[in-house]
PDB file of C-alpha atoms in Angstrom:
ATOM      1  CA  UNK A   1     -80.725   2.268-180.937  1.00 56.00           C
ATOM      2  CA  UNK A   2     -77.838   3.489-183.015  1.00 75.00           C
ATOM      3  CA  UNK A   3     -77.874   7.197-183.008  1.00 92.00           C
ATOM      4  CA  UNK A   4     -76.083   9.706-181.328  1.00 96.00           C
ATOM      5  CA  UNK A   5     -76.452   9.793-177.315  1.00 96.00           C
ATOM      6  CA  UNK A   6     -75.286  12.457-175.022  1.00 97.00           C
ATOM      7  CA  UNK A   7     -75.146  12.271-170.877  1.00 97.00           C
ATOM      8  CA  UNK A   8     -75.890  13.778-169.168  1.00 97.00           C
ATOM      9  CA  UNK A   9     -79.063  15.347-170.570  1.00 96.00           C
ATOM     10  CA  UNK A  10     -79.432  17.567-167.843  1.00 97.00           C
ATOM     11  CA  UNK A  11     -76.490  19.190-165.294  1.00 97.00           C
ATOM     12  CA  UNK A  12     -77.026  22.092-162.726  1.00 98.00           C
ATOM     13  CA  UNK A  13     -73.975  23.257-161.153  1.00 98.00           C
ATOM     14  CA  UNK A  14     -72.192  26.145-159.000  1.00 97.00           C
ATOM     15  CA  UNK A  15     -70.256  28.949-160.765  1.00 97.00           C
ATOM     16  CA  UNK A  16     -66.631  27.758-160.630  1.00 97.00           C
ATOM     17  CA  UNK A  17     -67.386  24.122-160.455  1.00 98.00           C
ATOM     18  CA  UNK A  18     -66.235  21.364-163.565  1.00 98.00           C
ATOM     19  CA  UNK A  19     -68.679  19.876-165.847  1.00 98.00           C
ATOM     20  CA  UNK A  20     -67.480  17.141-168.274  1.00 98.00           C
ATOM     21  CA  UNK A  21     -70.096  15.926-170.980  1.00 98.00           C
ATOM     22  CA  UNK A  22     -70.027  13.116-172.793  1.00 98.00           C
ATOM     23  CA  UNK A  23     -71.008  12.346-176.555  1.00 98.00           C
ATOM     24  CA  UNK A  24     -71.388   8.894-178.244  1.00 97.00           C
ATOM     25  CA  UNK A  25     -71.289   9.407-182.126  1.00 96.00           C
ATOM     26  CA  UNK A  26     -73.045   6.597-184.612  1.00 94.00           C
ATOM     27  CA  UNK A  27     -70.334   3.875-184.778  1.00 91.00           C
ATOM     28  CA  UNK A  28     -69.030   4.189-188.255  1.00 86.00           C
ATOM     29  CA  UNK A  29     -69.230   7.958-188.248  1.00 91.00           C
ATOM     30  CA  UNK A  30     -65.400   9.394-188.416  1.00 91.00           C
ATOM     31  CA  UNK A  31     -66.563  13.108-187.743  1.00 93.00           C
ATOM     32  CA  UNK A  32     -67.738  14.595-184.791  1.00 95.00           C
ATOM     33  CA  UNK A  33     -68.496  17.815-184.269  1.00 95.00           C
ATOM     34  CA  UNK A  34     -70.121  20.074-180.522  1.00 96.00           C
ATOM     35  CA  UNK A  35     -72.343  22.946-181.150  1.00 96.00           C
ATOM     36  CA  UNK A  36     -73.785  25.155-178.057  1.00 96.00           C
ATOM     37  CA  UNK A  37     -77.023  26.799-178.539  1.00 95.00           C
ATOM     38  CA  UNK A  38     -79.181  29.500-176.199  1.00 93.00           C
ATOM     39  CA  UNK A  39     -82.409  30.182-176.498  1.00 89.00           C
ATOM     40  CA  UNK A  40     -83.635  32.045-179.434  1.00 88.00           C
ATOM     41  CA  UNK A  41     -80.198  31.149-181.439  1.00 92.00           C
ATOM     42  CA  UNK A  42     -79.178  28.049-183.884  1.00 94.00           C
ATOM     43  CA  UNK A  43     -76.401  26.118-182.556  1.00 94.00           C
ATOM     44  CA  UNK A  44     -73.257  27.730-182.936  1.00 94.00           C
ATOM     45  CA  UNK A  45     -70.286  25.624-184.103  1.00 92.00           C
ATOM     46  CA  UNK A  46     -67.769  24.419-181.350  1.00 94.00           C
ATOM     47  CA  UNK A  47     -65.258  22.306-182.728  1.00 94.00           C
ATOM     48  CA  UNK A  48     -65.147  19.207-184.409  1.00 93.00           C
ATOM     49  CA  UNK A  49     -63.151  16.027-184.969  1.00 94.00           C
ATOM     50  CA  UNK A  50     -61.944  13.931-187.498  1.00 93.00           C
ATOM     51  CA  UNK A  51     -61.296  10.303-185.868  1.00 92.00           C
ATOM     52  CA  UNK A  52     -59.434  11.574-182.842  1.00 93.00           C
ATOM     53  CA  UNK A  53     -57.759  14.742-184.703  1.00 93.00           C
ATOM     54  CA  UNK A  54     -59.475  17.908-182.952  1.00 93.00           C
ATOM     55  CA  UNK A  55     -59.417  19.611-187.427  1.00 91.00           C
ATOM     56  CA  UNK A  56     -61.205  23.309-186.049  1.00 88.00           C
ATOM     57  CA  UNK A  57     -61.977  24.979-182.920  1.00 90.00           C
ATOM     58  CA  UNK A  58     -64.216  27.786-182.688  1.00 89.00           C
ATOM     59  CA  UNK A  59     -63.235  31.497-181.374  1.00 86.00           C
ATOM     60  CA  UNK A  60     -66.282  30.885-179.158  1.00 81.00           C
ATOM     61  CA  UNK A  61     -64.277  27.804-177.492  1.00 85.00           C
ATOM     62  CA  UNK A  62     -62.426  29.650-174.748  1.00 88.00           C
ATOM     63  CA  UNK A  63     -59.486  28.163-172.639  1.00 92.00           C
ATOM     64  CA  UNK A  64     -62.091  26.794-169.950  1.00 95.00           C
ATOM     65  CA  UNK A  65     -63.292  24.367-172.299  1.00 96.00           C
ATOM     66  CA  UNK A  66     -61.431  21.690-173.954  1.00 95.00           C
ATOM     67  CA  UNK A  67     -62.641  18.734-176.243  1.00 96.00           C
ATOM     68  CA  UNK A  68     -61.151  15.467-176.298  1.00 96.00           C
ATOM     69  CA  UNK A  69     -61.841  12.270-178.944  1.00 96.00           C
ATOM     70  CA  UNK A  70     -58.889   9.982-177.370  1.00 90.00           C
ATOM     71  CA  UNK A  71     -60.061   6.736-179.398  1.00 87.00           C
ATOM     72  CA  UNK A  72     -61.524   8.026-181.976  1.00 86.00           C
ATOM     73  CA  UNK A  73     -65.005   7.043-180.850  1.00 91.00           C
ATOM     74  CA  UNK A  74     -66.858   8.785-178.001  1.00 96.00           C
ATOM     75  CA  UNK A  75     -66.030  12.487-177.039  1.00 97.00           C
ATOM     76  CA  UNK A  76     -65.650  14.197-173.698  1.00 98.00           C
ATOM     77  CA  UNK A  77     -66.204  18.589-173.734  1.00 98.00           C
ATOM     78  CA  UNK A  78     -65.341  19.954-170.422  1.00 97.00           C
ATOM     79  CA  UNK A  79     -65.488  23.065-168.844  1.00 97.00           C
ATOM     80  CA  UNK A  80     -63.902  24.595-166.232  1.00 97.00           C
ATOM     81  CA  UNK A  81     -64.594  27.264-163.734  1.00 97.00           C
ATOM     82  CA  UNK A  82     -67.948  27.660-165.086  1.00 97.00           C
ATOM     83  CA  UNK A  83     -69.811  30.538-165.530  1.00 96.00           C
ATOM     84  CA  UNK A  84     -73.770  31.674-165.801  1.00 96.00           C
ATOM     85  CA  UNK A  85     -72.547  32.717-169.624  1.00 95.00           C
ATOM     86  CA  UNK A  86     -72.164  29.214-170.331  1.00 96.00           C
ATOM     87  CA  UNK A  87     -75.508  28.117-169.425  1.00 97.00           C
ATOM     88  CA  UNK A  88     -76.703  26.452-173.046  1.00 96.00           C
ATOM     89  CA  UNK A  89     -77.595  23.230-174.523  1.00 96.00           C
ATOM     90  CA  UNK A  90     -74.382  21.776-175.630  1.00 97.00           C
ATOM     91  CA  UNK A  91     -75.497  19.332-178.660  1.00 97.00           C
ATOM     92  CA  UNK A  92     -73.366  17.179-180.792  1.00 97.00           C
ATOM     93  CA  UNK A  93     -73.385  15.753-184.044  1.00 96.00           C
ATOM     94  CA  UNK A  94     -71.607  13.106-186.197  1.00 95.00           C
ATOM     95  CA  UNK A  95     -71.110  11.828-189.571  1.00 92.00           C
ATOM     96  CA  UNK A  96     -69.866   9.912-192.073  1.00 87.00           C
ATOM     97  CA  UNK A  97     -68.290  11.610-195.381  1.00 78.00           C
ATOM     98  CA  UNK A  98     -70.113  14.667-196.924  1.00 76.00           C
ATOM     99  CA  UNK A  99     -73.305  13.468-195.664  1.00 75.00           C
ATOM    100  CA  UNK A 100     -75.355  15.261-192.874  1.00 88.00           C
ATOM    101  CA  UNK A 101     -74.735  15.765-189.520  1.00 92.00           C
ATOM    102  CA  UNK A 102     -76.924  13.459-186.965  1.00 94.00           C
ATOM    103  CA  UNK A 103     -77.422  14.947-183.700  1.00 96.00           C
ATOM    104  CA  UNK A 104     -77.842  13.821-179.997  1.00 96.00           C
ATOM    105  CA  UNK A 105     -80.657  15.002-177.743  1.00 96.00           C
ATOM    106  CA  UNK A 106     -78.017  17.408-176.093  1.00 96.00           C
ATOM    107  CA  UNK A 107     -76.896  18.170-172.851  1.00 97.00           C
ATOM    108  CA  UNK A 108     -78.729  21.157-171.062  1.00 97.00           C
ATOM    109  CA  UNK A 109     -76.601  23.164-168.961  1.00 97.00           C
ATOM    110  CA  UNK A 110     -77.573  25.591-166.339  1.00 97.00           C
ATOM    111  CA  UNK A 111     -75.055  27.465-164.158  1.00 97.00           C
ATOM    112  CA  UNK A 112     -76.073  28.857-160.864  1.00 96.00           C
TER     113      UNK A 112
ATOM    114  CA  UNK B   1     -71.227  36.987-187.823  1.00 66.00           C
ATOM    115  CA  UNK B   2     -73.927  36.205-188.734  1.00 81.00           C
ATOM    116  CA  UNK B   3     -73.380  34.284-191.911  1.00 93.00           C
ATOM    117  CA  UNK B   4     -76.464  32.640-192.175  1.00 96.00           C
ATOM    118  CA  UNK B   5     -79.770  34.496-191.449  1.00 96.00           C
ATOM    119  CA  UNK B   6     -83.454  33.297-191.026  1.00 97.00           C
ATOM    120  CA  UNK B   7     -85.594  36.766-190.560  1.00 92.00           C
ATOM    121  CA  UNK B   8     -88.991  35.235-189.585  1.00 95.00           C
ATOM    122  CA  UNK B   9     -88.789  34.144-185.913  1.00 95.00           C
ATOM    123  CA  UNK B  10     -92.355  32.622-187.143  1.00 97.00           C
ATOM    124  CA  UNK B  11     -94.814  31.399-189.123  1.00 97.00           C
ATOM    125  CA  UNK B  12     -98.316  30.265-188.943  1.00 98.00           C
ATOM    126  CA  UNK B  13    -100.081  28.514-191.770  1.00 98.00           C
ATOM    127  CA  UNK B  14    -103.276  26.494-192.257  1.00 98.00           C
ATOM    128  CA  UNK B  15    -103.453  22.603-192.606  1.00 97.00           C
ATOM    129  CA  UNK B  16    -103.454  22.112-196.481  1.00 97.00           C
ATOM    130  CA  UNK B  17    -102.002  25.347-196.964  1.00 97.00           C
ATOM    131  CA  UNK B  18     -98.302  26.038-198.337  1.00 98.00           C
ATOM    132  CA  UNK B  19     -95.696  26.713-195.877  1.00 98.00           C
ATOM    133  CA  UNK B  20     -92.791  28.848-197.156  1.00 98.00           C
ATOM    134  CA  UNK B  21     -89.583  29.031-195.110  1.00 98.00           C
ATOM    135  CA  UNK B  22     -86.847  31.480-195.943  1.00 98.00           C
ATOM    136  CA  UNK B  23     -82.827  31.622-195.266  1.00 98.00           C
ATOM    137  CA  UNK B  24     -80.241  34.390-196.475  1.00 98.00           C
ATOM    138  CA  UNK B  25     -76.520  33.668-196.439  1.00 97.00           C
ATOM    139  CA  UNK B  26     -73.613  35.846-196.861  1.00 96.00           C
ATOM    140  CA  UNK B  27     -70.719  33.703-197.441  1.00 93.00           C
ATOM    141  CA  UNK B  28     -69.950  32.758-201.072  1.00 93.00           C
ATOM    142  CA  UNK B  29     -67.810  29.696-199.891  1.00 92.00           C
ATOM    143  CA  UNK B  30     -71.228  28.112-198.800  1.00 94.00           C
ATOM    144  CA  UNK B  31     -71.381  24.904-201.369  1.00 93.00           C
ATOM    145  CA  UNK B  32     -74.157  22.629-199.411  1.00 94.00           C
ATOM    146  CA  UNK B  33     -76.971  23.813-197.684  1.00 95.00           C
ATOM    147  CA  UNK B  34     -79.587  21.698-195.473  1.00 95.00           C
ATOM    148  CA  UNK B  35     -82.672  22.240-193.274  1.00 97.00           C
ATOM    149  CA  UNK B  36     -83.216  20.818-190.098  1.00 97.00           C
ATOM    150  CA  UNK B  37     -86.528  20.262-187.975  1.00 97.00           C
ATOM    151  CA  UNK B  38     -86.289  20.632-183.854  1.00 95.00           C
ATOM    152  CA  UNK B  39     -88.717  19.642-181.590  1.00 92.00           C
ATOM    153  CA  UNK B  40     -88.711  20.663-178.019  1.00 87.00           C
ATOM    154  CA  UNK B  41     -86.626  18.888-176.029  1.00 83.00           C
ATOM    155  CA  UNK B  42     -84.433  17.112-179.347  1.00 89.00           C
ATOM    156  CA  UNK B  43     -81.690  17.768-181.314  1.00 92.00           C
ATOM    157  CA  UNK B  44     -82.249  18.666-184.976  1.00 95.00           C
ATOM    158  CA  UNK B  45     -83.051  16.123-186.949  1.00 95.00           C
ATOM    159  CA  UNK B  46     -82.292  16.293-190.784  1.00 95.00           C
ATOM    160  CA  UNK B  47     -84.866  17.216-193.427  1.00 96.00           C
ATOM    161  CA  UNK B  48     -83.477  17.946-196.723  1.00 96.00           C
ATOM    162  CA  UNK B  49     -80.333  19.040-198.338  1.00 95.00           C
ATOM    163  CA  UNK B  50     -79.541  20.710-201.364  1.00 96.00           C
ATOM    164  CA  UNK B  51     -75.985  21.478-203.108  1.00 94.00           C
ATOM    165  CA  UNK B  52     -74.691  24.197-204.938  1.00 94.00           C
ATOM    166  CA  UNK B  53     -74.404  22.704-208.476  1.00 94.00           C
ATOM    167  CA  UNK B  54     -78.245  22.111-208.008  1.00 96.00           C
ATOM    168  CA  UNK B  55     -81.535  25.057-207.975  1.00 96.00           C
ATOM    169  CA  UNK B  56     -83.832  22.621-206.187  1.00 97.00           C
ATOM    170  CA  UNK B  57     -84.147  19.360-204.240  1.00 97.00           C
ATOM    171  CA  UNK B  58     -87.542  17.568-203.757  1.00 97.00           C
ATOM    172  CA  UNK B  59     -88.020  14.914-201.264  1.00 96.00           C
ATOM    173  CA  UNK B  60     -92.303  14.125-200.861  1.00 97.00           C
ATOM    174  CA  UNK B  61     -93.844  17.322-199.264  1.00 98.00           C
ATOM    175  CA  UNK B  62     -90.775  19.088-199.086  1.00 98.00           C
ATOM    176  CA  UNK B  63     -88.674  20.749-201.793  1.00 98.00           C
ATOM    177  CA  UNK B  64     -85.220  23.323-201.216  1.00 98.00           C
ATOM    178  CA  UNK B  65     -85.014  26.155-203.672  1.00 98.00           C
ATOM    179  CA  UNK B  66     -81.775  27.687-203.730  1.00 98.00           C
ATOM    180  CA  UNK B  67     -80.837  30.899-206.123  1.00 97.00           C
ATOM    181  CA  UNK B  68     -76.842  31.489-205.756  1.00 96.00           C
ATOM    182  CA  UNK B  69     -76.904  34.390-207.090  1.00 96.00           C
ATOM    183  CA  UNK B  70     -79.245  36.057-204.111  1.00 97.00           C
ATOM    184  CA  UNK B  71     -78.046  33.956-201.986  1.00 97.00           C
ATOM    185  CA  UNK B  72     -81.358  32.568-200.742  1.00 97.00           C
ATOM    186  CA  UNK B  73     -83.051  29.477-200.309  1.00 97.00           C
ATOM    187  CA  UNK B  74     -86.331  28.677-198.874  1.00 98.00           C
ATOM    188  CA  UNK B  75     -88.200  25.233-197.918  1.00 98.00           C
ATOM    189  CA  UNK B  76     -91.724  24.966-199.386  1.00 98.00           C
ATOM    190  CA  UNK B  77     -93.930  22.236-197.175  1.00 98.00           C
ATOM    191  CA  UNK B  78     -96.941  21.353-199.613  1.00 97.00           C
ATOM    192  CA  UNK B  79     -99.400  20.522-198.251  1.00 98.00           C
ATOM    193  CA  UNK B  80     -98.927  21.370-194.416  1.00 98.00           C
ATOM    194  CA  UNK B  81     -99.789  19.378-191.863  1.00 97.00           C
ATOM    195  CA  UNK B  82    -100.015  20.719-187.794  1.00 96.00           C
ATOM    196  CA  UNK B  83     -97.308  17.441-187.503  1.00 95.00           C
ATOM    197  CA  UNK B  84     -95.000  19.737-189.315  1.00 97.00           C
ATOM    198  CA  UNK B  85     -94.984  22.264-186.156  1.00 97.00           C
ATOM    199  CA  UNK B  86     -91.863  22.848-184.909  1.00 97.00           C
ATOM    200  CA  UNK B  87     -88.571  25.200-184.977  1.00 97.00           C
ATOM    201  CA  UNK B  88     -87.141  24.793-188.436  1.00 98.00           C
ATOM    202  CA  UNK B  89     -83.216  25.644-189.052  1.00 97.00           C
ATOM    203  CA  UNK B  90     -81.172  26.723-192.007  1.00 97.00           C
ATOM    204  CA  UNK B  91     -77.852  25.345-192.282  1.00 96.00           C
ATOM    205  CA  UNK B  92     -74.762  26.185-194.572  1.00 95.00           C
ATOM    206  CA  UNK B  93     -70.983  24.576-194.602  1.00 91.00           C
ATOM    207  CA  UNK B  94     -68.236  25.088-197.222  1.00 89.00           C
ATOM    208  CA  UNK B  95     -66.575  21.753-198.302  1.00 77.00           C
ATOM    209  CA  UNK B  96     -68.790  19.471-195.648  1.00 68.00           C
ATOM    210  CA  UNK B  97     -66.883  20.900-193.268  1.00 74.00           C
ATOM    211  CA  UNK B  98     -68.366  22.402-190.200  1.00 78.00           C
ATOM    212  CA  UNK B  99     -71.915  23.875-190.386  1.00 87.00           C
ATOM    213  CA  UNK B 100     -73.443  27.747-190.007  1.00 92.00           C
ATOM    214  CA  UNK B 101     -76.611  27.821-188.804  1.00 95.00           C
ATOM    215  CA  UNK B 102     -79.416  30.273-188.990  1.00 96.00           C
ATOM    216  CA  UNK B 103     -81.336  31.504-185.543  1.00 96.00           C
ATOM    217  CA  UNK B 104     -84.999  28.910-187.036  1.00 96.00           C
ATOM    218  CA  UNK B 105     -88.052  29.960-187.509  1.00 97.00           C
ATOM    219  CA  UNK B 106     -90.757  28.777-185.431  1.00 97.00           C
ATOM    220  CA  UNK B 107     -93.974  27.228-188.059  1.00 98.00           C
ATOM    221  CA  UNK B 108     -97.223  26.269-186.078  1.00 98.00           C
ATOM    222  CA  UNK B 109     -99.538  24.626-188.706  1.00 97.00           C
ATOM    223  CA  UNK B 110    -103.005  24.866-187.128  1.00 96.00           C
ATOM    224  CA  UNK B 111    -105.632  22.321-187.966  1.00 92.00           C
TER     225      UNK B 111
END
C-alpha cells in the first residue's frame, strides 16, 4: 500500500506526559502538511513542510509542540506536557505539486 | 477565523434524489477549492476540485459549482446513493499552499 500511514492510530496518556507521532507521506510527495481536528470541526491547519523545510506554522501550534521532517521523508509532531485541550485527531497529509492533499487515517489522541 | 464556512451540520436525502452541499468563504485570496468525503474512523479522502479560473467541475455523479463573486460553491451528487453517506468537507487554499477547511456537513442518503 502506498498511501499515507500514521502510528500510532490510537495514544492515551497522563496530563504532562510526551507524545511523539509519526507520519509516513506517499514517497514522491515533497509536501507534508499536520492538521488537528475535534469533534464537530474540519481539521485545522498545523504546519506543513516542503522536503525537510518546516515553510508555515500555525498560531494554533504552541511551544509544546514541535514538528520535525529531518530527511525529508517521514515526519515526527510531538508534544510536550500535554494537556486535556489537546485531546484531537492529529491527521496528516501529503502531496506532490498543486495537486491535492492525501491523508493518513490519523492519530487519535486522548489526554487524561 | 473562520474563513471557510459550511452552515448545514446535515443533510438527509432520498436514494435517486439530488444531494446539494453548500460552502461560503470569506477570503478573496482563495484560488482552488476541493471537497473531501470522511468516513468514520478515516482521514478525508479527495472528491473533486475545482479552480478559480473555472465556474464548474464535473467528475461522474459529482459536479463543483463555484460563483466568485458570492463566494460560494456547492457539490451536487446526482443521483444519490446511501454509499454516499458520510461527513463531507469544504476546503479552500491560496496558491496550493496550505488548506482552510469548513466544519462538514453530515449527508445520510437513505434507501
Amino acid at each position: 500500500d502506498t498511501g499515507v500511514s500514521q502510528d500510532p492510530r490510537h495514544k492515551i496518556t497522563k496530563r504532562g506526559q510526551n507524545v511523539t507521532f509519526r507520519c509516513d507521506p506517499i514517497s514522491e510527495h515533497n509536501r507534508l502538511y499536520w492538521y488537528r481536528q475535534t469533534l464537530g470541526q474540519g481539521p485545522e491547519f498545523l504546519t506543513y513542510f516542503q522536503n525537510e523545510a518546516q515553510l508555515e506554522k500555525s498560531r494554533l501550534l504552541s511551544d509544546r509542540f514541535s514538528a520535525e521532517r529531518p530527511k525529508g521523508s517521514f515526519s515526527t509532531l510531538e508534544i510536550q506536557r500535554t494537556e486535556q485541550g489537546d485531546s484531537a485527531m492529529y491527521l496528516c497529509a501529503s502531496k506532490a505539486g498543486e495537486h491535492e492533499q492525501f491523508f493518513g487515517p490519523g492519530t487519535r489522541l486522548t489526554v487524561l | 477565523d473562520q474563513q471557510v464556512k459550511q452552515n448545514s451540520p446535515s443533510l438527509s436525502v432520498q436514494e435517486g434524489r439530488i444531494s446539494i452541499l453548500n460552502c461560503d468563504y470569506t477570503n478573496s485570496m482563495f484560488d482552488y477549492f476541493l471537497w473531501y468525503k470522511k468516513y468514520p474512523a478515516e482521514g478525508p479522502t479527495f472528491l473533486i476540485s475545482i479552480s478559480s479560473i473555472k465556474d464548474k467541475n464535473e467528475d461522474g455523479r459529482f459536479t463543483v459549482f463555484l460563483n466568485k463573486s458570492a463566494k460560494h460553491l456547492s457539490l451536487h451528487i446526482v443521483p444519490s446513493q446511501p454509499g454516499d453517506s458520510a461527513v463531507y468537507f469544504c476546503a479552500a487554499s491560496a496558491s496550493h499552499n496550505d488548506m482552510r477547511f469548513g466544519a462538514g456537513t453530515r449527508l445520510t442518503v437513505k434507501p
